[in-house]
Structures are given as structure tokens and as C-alpha cells.
CSV table of C-alpha atoms in Angstrom, one decimal:
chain,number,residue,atom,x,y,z
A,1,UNK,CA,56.7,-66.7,-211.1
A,2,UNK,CA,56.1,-70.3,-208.9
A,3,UNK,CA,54.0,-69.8,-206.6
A,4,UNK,CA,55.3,-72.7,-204.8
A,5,UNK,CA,57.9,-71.2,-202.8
A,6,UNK,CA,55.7,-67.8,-201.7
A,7,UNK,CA,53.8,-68.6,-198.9
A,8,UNK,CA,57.3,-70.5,-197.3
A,9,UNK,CA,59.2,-67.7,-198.1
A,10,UNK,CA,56.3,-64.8,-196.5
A,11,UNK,CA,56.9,-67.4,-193.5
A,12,UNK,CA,60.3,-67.2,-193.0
A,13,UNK,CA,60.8,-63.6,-193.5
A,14,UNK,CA,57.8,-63.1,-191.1
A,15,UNK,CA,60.1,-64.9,-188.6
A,16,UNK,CA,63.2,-63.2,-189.3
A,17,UNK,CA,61.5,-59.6,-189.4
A,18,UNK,CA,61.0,-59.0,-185.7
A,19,UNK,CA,65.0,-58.7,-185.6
A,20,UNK,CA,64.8,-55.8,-188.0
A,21,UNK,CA,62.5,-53.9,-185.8
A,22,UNK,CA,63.8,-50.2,-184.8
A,23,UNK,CA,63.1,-51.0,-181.0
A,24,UNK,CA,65.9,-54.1,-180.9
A,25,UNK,CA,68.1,-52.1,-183.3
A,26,UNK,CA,69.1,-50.2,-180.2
A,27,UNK,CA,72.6,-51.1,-178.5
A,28,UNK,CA,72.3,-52.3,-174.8
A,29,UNK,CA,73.6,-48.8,-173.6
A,30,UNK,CA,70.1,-46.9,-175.3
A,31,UNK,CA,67.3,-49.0,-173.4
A,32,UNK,CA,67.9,-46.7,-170.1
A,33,UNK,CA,67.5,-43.7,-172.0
A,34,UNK,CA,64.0,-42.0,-170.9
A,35,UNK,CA,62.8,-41.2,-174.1
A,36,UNK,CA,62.0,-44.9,-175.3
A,37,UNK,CA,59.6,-45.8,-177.7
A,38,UNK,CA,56.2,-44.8,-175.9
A,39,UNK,CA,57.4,-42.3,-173.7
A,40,UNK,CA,56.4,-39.1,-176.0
A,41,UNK,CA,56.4,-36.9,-173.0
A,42,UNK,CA,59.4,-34.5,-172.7
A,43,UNK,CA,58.2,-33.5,-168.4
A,44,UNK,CA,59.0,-35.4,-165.8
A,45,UNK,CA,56.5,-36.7,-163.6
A,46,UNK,CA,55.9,-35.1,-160.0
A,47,UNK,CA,56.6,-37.1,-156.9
A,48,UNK,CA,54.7,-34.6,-154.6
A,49,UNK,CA,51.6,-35.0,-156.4
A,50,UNK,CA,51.6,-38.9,-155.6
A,51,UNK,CA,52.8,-38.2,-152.1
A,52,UNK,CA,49.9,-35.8,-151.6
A,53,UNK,CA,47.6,-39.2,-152.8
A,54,UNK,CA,49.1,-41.3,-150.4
A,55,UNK,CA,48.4,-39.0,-147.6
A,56,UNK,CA,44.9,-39.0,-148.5
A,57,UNK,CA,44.1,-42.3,-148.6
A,58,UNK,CA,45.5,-42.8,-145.4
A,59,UNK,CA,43.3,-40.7,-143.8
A,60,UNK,CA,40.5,-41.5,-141.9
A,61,UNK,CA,37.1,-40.1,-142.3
A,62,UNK,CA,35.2,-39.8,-139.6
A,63,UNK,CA,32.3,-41.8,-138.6
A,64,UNK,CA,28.9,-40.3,-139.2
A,65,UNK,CA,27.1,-41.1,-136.6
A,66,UNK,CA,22.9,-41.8,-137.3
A,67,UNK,CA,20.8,-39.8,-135.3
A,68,UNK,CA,20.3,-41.8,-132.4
A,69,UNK,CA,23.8,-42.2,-131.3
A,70,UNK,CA,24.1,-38.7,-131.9
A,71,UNK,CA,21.3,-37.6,-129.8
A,72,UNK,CA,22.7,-40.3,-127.0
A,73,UNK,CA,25.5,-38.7,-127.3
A,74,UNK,CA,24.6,-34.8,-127.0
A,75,UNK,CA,21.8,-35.9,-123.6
A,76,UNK,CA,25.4,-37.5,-122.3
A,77,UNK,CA,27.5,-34.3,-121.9
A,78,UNK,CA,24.5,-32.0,-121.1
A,79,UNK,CA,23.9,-34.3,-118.7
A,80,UNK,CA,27.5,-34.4,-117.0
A,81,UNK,CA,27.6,-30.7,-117.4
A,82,UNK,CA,24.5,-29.9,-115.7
A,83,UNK,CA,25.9,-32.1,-112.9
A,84,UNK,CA,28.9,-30.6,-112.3
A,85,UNK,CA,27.4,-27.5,-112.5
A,86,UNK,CA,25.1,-28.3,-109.4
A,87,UNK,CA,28.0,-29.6,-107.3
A,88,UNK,CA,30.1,-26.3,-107.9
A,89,UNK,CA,26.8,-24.4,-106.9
A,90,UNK,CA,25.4,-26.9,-104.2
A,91,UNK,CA,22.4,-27.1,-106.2
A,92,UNK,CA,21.3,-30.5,-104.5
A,93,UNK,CA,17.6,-29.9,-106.6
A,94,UNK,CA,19.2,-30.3,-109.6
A,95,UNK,CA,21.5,-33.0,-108.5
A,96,UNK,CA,18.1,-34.8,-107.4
A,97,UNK,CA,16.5,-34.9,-110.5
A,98,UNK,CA,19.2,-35.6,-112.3
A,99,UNK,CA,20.2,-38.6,-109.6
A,100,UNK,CA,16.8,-39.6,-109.9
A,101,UNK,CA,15.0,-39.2,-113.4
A,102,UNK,CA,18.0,-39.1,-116.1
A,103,UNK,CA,17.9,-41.0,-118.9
A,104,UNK,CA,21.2,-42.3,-118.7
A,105,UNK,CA,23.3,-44.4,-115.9
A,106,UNK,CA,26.3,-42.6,-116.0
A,107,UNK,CA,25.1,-39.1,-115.1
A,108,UNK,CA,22.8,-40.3,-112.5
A,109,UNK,CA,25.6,-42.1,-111.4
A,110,UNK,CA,27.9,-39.0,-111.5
A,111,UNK,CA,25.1,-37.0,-109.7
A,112,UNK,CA,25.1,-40.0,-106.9
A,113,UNK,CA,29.5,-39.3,-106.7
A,114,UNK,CA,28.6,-35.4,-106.9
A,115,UNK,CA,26.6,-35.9,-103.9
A,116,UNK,CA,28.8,-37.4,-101.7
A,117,UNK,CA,31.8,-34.9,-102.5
A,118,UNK,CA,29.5,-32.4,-100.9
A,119,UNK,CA,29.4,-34.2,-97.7
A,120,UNK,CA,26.5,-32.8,-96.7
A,121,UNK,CA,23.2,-34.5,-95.0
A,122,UNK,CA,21.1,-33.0,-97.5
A,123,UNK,CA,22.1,-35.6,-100.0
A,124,UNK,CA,21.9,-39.0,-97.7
A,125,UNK,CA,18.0,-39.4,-98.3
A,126,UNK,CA,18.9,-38.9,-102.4
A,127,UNK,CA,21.6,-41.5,-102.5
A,128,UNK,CA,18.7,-43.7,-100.3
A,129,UNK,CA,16.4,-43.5,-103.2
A,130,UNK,CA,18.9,-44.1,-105.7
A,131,UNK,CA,20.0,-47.4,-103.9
A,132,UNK,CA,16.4,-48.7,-103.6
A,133,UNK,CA,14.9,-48.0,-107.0
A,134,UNK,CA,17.8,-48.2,-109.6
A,135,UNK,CA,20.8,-50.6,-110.9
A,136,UNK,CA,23.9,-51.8,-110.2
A,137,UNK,CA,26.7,-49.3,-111.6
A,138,UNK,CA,24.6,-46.3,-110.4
A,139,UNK,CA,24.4,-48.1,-106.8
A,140,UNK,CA,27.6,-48.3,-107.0
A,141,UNK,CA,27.8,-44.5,-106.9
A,142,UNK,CA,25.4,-44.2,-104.1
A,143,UNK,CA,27.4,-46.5,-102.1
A,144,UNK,CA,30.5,-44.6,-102.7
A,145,UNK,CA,28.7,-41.2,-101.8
A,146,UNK,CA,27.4,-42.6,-98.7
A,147,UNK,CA,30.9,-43.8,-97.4
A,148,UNK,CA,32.3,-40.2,-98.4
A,149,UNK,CA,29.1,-38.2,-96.4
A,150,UNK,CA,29.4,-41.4,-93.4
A,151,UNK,CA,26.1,-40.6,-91.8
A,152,UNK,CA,24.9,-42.4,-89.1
A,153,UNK,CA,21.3,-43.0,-90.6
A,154,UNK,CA,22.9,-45.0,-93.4
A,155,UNK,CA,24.1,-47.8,-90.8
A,156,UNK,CA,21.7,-49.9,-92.4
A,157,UNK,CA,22.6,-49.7,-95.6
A,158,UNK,CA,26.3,-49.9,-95.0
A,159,UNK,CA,25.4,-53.4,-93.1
A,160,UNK,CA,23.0,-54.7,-96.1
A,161,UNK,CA,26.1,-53.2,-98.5
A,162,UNK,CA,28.7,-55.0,-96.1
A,163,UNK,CA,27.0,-58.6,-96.9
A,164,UNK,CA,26.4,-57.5,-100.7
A,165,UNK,CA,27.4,-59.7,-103.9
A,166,UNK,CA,29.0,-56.8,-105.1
A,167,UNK,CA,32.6,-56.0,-104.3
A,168,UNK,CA,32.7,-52.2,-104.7
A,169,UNK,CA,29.2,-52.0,-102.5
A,170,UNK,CA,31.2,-54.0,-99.8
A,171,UNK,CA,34.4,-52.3,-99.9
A,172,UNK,CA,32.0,-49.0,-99.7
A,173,UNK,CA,30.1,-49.9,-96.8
A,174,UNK,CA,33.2,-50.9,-94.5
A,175,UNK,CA,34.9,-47.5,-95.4
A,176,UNK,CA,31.6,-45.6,-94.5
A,177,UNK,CA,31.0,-47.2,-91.3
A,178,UNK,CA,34.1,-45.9,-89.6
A,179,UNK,CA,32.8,-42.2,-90.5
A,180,UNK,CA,29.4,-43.1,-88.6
A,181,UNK,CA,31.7,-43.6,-85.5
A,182,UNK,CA,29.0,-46.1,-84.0
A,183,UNK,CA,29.7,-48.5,-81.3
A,184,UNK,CA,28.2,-51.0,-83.2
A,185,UNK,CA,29.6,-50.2,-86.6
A,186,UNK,CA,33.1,-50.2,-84.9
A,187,UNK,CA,32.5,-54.2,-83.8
A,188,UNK,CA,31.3,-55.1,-87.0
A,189,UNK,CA,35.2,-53.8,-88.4
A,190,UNK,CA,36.8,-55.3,-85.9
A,191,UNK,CA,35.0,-59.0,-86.0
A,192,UNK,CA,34.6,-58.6,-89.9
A,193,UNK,CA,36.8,-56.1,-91.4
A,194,UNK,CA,39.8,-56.8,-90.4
A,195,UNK,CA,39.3,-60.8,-90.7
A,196,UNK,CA,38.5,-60.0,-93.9
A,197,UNK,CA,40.3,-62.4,-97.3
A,198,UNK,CA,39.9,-59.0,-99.5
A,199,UNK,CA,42.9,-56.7,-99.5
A,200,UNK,CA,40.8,-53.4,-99.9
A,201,UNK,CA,38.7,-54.2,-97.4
A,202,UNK,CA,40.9,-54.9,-94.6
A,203,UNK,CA,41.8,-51.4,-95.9
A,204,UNK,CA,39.0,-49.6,-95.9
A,205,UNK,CA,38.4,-51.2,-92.3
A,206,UNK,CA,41.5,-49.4,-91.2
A,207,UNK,CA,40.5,-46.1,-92.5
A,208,UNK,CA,37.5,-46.1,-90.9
A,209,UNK,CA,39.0,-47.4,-87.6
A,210,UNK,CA,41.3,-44.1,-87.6
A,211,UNK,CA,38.0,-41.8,-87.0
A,212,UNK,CA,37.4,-43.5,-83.8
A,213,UNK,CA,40.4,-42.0,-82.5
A,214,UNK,CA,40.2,-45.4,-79.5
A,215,UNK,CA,43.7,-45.8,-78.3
A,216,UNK,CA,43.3,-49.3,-78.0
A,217,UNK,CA,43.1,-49.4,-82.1
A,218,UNK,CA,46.9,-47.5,-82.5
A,219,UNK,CA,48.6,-51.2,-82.0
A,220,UNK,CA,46.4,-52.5,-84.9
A,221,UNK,CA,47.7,-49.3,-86.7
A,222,UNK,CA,51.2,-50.0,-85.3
A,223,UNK,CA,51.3,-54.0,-86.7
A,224,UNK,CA,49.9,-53.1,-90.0
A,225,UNK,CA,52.7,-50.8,-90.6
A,226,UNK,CA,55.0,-52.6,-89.4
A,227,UNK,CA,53.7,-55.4,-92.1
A,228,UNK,CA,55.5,-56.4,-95.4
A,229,UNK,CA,52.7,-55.3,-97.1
A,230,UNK,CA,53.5,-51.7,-98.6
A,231,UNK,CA,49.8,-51.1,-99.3
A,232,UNK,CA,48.8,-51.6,-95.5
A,233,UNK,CA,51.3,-49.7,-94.5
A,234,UNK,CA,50.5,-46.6,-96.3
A,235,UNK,CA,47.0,-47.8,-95.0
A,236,UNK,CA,48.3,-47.7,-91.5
A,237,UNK,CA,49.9,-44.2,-91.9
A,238,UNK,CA,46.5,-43.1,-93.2
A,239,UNK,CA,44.4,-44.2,-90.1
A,240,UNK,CA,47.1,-42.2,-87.8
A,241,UNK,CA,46.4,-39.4,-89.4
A,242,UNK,CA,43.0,-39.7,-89.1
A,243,UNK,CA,43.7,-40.6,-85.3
A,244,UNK,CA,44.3,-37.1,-84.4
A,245,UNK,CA,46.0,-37.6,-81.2
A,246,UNK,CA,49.3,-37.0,-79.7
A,247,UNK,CA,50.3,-40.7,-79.7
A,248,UNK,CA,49.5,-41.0,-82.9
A,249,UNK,CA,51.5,-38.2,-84.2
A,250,UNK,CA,54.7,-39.9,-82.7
A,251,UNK,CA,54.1,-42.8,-84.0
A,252,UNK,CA,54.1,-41.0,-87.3
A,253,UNK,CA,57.0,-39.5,-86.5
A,254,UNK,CA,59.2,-41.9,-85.0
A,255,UNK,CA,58.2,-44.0,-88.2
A,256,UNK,CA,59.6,-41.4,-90.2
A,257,UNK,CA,63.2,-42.4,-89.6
A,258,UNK,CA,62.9,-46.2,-90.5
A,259,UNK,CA,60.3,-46.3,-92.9
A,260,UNK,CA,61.5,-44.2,-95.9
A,261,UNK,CA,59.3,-45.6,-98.1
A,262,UNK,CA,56.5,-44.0,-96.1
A,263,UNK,CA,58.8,-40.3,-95.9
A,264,UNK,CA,56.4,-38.5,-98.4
A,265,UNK,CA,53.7,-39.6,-97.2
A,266,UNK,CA,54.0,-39.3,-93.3
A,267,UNK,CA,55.0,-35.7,-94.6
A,268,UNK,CA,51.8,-35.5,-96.3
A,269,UNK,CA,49.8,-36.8,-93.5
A,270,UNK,CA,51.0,-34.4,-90.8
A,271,UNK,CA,50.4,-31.6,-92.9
A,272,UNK,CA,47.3,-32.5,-93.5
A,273,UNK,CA,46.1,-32.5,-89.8
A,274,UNK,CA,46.5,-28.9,-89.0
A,275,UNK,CA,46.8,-29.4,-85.3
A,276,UNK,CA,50.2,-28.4,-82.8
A,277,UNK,CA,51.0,-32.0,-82.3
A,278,UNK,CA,51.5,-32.2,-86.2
A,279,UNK,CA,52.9,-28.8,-86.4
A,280,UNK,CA,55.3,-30.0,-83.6
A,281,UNK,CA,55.9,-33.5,-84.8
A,282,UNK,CA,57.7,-31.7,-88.3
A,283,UNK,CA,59.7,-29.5,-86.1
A,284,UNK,CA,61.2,-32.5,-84.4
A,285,UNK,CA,61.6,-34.0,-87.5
A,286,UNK,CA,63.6,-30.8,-89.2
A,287,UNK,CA,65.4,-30.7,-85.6
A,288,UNK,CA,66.7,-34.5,-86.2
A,289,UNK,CA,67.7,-33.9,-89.9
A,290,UNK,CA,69.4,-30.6,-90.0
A,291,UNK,CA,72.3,-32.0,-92.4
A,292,UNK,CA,70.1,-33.2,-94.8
A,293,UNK,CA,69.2,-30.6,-97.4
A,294,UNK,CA,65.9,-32.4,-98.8
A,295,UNK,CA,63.9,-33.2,-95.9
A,296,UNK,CA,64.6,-29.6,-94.5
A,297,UNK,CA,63.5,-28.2,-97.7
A,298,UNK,CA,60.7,-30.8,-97.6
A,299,UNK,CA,59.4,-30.0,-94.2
A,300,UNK,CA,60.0,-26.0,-94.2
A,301,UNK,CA,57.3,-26.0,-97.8
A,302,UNK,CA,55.3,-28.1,-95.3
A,303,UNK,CA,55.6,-25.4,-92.4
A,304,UNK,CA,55.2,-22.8,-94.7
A,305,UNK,CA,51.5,-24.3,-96.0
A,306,UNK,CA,50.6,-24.5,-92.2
A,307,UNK,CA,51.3,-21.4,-91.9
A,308,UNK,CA,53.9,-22.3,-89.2
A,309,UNK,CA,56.0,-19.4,-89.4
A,310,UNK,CA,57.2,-17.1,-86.3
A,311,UNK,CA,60.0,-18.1,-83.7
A,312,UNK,CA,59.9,-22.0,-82.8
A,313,UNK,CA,62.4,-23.3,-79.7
A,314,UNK,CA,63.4,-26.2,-78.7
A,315,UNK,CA,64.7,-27.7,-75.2
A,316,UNK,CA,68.3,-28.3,-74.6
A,317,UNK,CA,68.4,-29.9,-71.4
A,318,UNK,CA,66.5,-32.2,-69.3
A,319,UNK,CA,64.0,-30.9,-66.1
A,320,UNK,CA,63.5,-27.1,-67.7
A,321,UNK,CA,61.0,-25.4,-65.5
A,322,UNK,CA,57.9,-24.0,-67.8
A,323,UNK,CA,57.0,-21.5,-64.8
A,324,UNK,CA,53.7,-19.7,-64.8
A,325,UNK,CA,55.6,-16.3,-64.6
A,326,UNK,CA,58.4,-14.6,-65.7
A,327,UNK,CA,60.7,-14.7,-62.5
A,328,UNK,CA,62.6,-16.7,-60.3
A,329,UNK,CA,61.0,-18.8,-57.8
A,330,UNK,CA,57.4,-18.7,-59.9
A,331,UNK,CA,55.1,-21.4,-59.6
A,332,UNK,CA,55.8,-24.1,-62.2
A,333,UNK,CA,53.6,-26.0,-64.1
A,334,UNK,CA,55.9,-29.0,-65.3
A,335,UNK,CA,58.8,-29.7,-66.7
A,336,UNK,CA,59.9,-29.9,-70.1
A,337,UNK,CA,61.8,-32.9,-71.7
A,338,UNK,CA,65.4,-32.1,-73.9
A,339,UNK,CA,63.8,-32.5,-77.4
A,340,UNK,CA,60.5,-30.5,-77.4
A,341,UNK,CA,59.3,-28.2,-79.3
A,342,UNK,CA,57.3,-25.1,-78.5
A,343,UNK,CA,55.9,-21.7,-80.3
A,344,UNK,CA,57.8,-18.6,-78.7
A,345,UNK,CA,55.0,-15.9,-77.9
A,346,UNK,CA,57.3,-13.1,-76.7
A,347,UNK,CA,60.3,-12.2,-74.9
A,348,UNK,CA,60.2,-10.5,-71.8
A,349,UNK,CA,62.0,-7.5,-71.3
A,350,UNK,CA,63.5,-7.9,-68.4
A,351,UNK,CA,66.6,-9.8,-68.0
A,352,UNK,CA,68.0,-11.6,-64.9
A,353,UNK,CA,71.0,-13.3,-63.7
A,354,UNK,CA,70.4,-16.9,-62.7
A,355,UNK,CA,72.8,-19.5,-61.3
A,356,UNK,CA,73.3,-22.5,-63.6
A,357,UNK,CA,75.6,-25.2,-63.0
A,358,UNK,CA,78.4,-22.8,-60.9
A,359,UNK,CA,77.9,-20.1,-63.4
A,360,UNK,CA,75.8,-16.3,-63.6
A,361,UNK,CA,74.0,-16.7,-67.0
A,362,UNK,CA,72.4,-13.6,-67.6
A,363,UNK,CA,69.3,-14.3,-70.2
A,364,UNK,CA,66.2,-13.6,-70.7
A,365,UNK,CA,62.4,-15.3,-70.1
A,366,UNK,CA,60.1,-16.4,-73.0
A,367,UNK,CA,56.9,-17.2,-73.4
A,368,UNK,CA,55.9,-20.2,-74.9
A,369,UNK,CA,53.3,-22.2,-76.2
A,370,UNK,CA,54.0,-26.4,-75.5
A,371,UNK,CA,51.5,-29.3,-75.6
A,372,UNK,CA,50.1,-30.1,-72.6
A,373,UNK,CA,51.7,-32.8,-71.4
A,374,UNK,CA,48.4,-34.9,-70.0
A,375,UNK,CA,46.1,-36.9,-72.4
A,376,UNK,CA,42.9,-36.1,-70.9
A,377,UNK,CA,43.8,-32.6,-70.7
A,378,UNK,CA,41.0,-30.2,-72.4
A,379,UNK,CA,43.4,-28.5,-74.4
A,380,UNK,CA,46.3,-29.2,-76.7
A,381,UNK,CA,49.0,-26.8,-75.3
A,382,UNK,CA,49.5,-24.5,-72.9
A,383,UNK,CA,51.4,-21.4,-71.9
A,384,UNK,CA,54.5,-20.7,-70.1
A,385,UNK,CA,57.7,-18.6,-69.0
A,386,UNK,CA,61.7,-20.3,-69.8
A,387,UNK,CA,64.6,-18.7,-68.8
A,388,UNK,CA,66.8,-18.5,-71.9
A,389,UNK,CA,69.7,-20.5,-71.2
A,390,UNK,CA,67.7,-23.9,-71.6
A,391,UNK,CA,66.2,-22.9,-75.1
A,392,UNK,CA,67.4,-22.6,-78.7
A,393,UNK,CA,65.4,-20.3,-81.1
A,394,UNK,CA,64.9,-21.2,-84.8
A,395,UNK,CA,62.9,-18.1,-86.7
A,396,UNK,CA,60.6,-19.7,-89.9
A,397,UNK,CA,59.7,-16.8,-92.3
A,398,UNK,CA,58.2,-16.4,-95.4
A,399,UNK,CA,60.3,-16.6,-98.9
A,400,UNK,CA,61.3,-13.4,-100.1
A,401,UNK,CA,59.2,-14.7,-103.1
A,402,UNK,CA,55.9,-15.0,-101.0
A,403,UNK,CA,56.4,-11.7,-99.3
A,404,UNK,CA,56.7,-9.7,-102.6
A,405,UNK,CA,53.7,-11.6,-103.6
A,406,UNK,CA,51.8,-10.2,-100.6
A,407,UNK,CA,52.9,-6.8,-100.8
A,408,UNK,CA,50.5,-4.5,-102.2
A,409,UNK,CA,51.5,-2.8,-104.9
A,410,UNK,CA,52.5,0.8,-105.0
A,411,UNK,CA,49.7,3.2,-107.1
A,412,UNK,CA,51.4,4.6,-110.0
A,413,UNK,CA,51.6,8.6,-109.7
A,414,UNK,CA,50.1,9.8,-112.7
A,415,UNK,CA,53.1,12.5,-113.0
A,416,UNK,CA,55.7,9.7,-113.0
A,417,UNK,CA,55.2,9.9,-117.5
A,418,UNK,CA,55.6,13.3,-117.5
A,419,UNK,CA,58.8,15.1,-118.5
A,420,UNK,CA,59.9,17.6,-116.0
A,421,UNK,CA,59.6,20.6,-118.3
A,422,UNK,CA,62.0,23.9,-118.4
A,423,UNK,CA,60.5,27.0,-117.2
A,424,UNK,CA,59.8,29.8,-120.0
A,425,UNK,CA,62.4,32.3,-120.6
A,426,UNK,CA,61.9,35.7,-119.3
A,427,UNK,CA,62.0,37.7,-122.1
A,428,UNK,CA,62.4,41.3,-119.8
A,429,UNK,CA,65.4,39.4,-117.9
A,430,UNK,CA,67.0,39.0,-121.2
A,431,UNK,CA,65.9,42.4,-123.0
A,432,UNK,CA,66.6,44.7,-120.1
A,433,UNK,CA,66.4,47.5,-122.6
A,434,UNK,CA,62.8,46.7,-123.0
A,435,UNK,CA,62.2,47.8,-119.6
């Protein structure tokens, strides 16, 4: 054999051999059949199981935290727990130490806010201490709970806070010095406050021009809610409410039909005051806006939180005599306007026959209850006798759902689960022979 041509020929068949190979032998149509050359497994695999992978690796463990952070941490919420505990018990010891020896800002400063929710005397000298010896976010707090409590002995530290770097203290110390309702504090609003370049407090300076309850302040009130400004007006409406008086209640109320924007809240406010000129001012209200079904809804869940329920009337004509008694020709006190609004007390049970306008009305008197009409009167409202015929009643009662509420209920009869049983034969009524 020669040699020569071997090693060429082991080349070329080398070349050539990869075509003879079982793999490429297949047709195009086999290589998408599953069960290819290194696929010796006859299951298929399961998607779940990769899902399941997925899920986990996208899910994030939580971060240990070392031992100091944790610790930091655990003092943090006992701390705030222990505080509101004290304010729901008016535990001002506790609130004290915890104002003045905790660890941490935040819950001294949450004792210093605690404090001055409770409104009480007994934590002015704390929120002292705590503005003397400690930093700025829990003087902050103190600040706040000053202007909430408003105590005249803080005067000086609402003027210190008035001139302070810090915007919160400032805003603070104008908002407290209108609860202090000192001469001097009033000035420094008027001069300052108001003249003010920050929004808030100009603000605050309003509120606390409201406790004053100075009539001369009620146009200030008057031109800030008449302002563009949305958030002096609802400012404005505030410091009426706070006003208290009879003139400011009108305003309120004759605000109510222009501004309503300010609806729900001049709503709000005169609920909120609790007095007969508020009580009065939402009956007015209802009386002008009888055809519209969501302010009478509004103001009768108003009413109905007053308590205002009972008979209401209201003056139909001009020059009605509120008489001191029950009969003709009794002394009056004044006379009432067409428009206001009263409380009926009772109806008296005799009627008469009275002359109006060519005719013989025959009516009865009530008794009322009106606001006096005089500002330096020492009451708010006083009592009187109306004939009828100038009057129309509107009764306010309680929802059916209310009343049911209140109702005690009936005590179960412990025979109602009992069946009524048949009485026992007789057997001698049935055997007479056995007789």
C-alpha cells in the first residue's frame, strides 16, 4: 500500500464526515421536534416552579436593625405612648418629666403639644422651662402649646417669640397673644400683625383679634373677607366666630348669600358658637332658602347638633308688638322687625278676637323668646307675648332615626320563648264510667 496518499485522504474524509453525522441527517421539518439529541428527558418542565423563583427574589427582606437603632426605636413609641396616655388622663406629672428629661426631641416635643391641648394653667410654667433650657423643634412645641393655653403670664414670651428668627415661634406668638386679650398684646397685632409681609401671620393676627370681641375690629374682619384672598377670607369668617356678638353673626350671615365659597364653612362656624344669635342666624338662613333642598338639609343637621329642636316662629309683618302679657292693651316691650326669628315657649290658652286691618282675626298669644334688641343689654334674649296673626310657626324635631335611638328598650319577658302549652286531659271527664 503507498503511503503517500493516506494522510491526504484521512484529511479529506475528516472534512467531508461532519455531513454524515446523524444530527444534520435530520430533514428541516425534525429540528422542532422536542426530543432532540440531548434532550433525554421524556417530562416537561414546570413553569410554576420558576414563577415561584421569581417571586422570591423579588422580595425584600427586611432590614435587621443593630441594637442601637433598635433600642432608639423601642424608647421612641414607649415614649409617645406614655404621653398620650398622660394627656387622656391629665396626668401633667408625667407629661413634666417626659417634657423635661426624655431622651428624645420628639416626645418631649409631643408632651410640650399634649400640654397645650389641655389648655389648662397647670402646664404654662412646663412649656416655660422647656422654652428656656432645650432646642429648637421642641420650642417649637412649647410655642405652639402656649398659643393654644393663651395665658396672660406668657406675654413675654409671645413678645420675645414675636421678634424670633424662627417662623413657626413667630407665627405662634401672634396667634397666642389674641387669647391673652391684653390691651397691650392687642396694639402690638394691630401695629405689627396685620402690617405683617407673612401670609400666616397676618392670619394668626386675625384670629387672635376675634377674642377681643372690640367692635371697632369687625370692619377689619369685614375687608379681609371681602379680599381676593380665599385664605383671608376663611380667616375673616374665623375671627367672626370668635367675635361672639350679634353683629358679628349677621355679618356671617348676610355673607352667606354671596360668598359660597365660604357656605360650609359659615355653616360650620355658627354651629360652633352655641349661642341664640347663632341659633337664630341659621333659622334666618333656612327661612331665606326654603326651595333649596341642600342647604335646608345642611342647616336642619346643624340645628339638630344644637339641639335646636322645639317650635321656632318667625315675624310676618313689620311693628309686631312683643307685649309683656298675654292681652290686649299690655305693656310692650318693643317691637319686632318682619324677618326675626324667635323660640315659641308656650301658647296661651285663651284666645281673643283682635281687629287687624278691617278684619276680627281670632288667634291666639305666644310666648316667645327673641334677642334683645339693645347691645349693651345684659342678656341675649328676652321674653314676650304675640298675638298669632303676625307669626308663622315652624316645629324642628328629631329624626325618626334619632328617636328610636333614644328610646329605651323594652325588657324581654322571660315567658315570651315559652310555648303556650295545652292543659292535661281530664281523664274522669272522659271515663265518666270511672266515676
Amino acid at each position: 500500500m503507498n503511503f503517500r496518499f493516506l494522510f491526504p485522504g484521512l484529511l479529506l474524509i475528516a472534512s467531508f464526515g461532519v455531513w454524515f453525522s446523524p444530527i444534520f441527517a435530520q430533514t428541516p421539518e425534525d429540528t422542532n421536534n422536542t426530543s432532540d439529541v440531548g434532550n433525554n428527558s421524556t417530562e416537561t418542565e414546570d413553569p410554576s416552579a420558576s414563577d415561584e423563583q421569581d417571586t422570591n427574589k423579588k422580595k425584600h427582606k427586611k432590614p435587621v436593625l443593630d441594637p442601637e437603632s433598635k433600642r432608639y426605636n423601642d424608647l421612641l413609641k414607649a415614649g409617645l405612648l406614655k404621653v398620650f396616655e398622660g394627656e387622656a388622663t391629665y396626668n401633667y406629672p408625667r407629661l413634666k418629666q417626659y417634657g423635661l428629661t426624655h431622651p428624645i426631641p420628639r416626645v418631649r416635643a409631643a408632651a410640650a403639644l399634649a400640654l397645650g391641648r389641655l389648655k389648662s394653667q397647670a402646664g404654662v410654667k412646663i412649656l416655660h422651662q422647656m422654652i428656656d433650657r432645650d432646642g429648637e423643634w421642641v420650642r417649637q412645641a412649647a410655642y405652639k402649646g402656649l398659643a393654644d393655653i393663651g395665658s396672660r403670664s406668657s406675654l413675654d414670651y409671645f413678645y420675645v417669640g414675636a421678634k424670633s428668627s424662627d417662623r413657626e415661634i413667630r407665627v405662634a406668638s401672634f396667634r397666642g397673644m389674641g387669647k391673652t386679650l391684653d390691651p397691650g398684646a392687642r396694639e402690638v397685632l394691630l401695629k405689627k400683625g396685620l402690617k405683617s409681609d407673612d401670609k400666616e401671620i397676618v392670619k394668626a393676627t386675625l384670629l387672635g383679634l376675634g377674642y377681643y370681641q372690640v367692635p371697632e375690629d369687625l370692619r377689619i374682619f369685614i375687608e379681609y373677607l371681602n379680599s381676593e384672598d380665599e385664605e383671608f377670607q376663611k380667616a375673616a369668617v374665623e375671627a367672626l366666630g370668635r367675635h361672639k356678638t350679634r353683629t358679628s353673626m349677621k355679618i356671617l350671615e348676610d355673607s352667606f348669600k354671596d360668598k359660597t365659597n365660604l357656605r360650609n364653612q359659615i355653616l360650620d362656624t355658627l354651629t360652633e358658637q352655641k349661642n341664640s344669635f347663632a341659633i337664630f342666624a341659621l333659622l334666618r338662613i333656612l327661612n331665606a332658602n326654603v326651595d333649596s333642598e341642600n342647604i335646608v338639609n345642611e342647616i336642619s343637621a346643624r340645628l339638630y347638633k344644637l339641639k335646636a329642636v322645639g317650635k321656632y316662629m318667625t315675624i310676618v309683618s313689620d311693628n309686631t308688638p312683643l307685649l309683656r302679657e298675654p292681652y290686649v292693651g299690655a305693656p310692650k316691650i318693643r317691637d319686632l322687625e318682619a324677618g326675626e326669628v324667635g323660640k315659641v315657649v308656650s301658647k296661651h290658652p285663651v284666645a281673643y278676637i283682635i281687629p287687624i286691618e278691617g278684619q276680627r282675626i281670632e288667634d291666639f298669644y305666644y310666648k316667645v323668646l327673641v334677642n334683645t334688641k339693645y347691645k349693651d343689654a345684659f342678656t341675649e334674649t328676652v321674653q314676650g307675648w304675640v298675638f298669632g296673626k303676625y307669626i308663622q310657626i315652624r316645629t324642628i324635631s328629631m329624626p325618626k332615626e334619632e328617636k328610636e335611638k333614644k328610646k329605651k328598650p323594652k325588657r324581654p319577658s322571660i315567658l315570651d320563648d315559652m310555648e303556650t302549652s295545652e292543659p292535661a286531659p281530664n281523664p274522669q271527664s272522659e271515663n265518666p264510667n270511672l266515676q
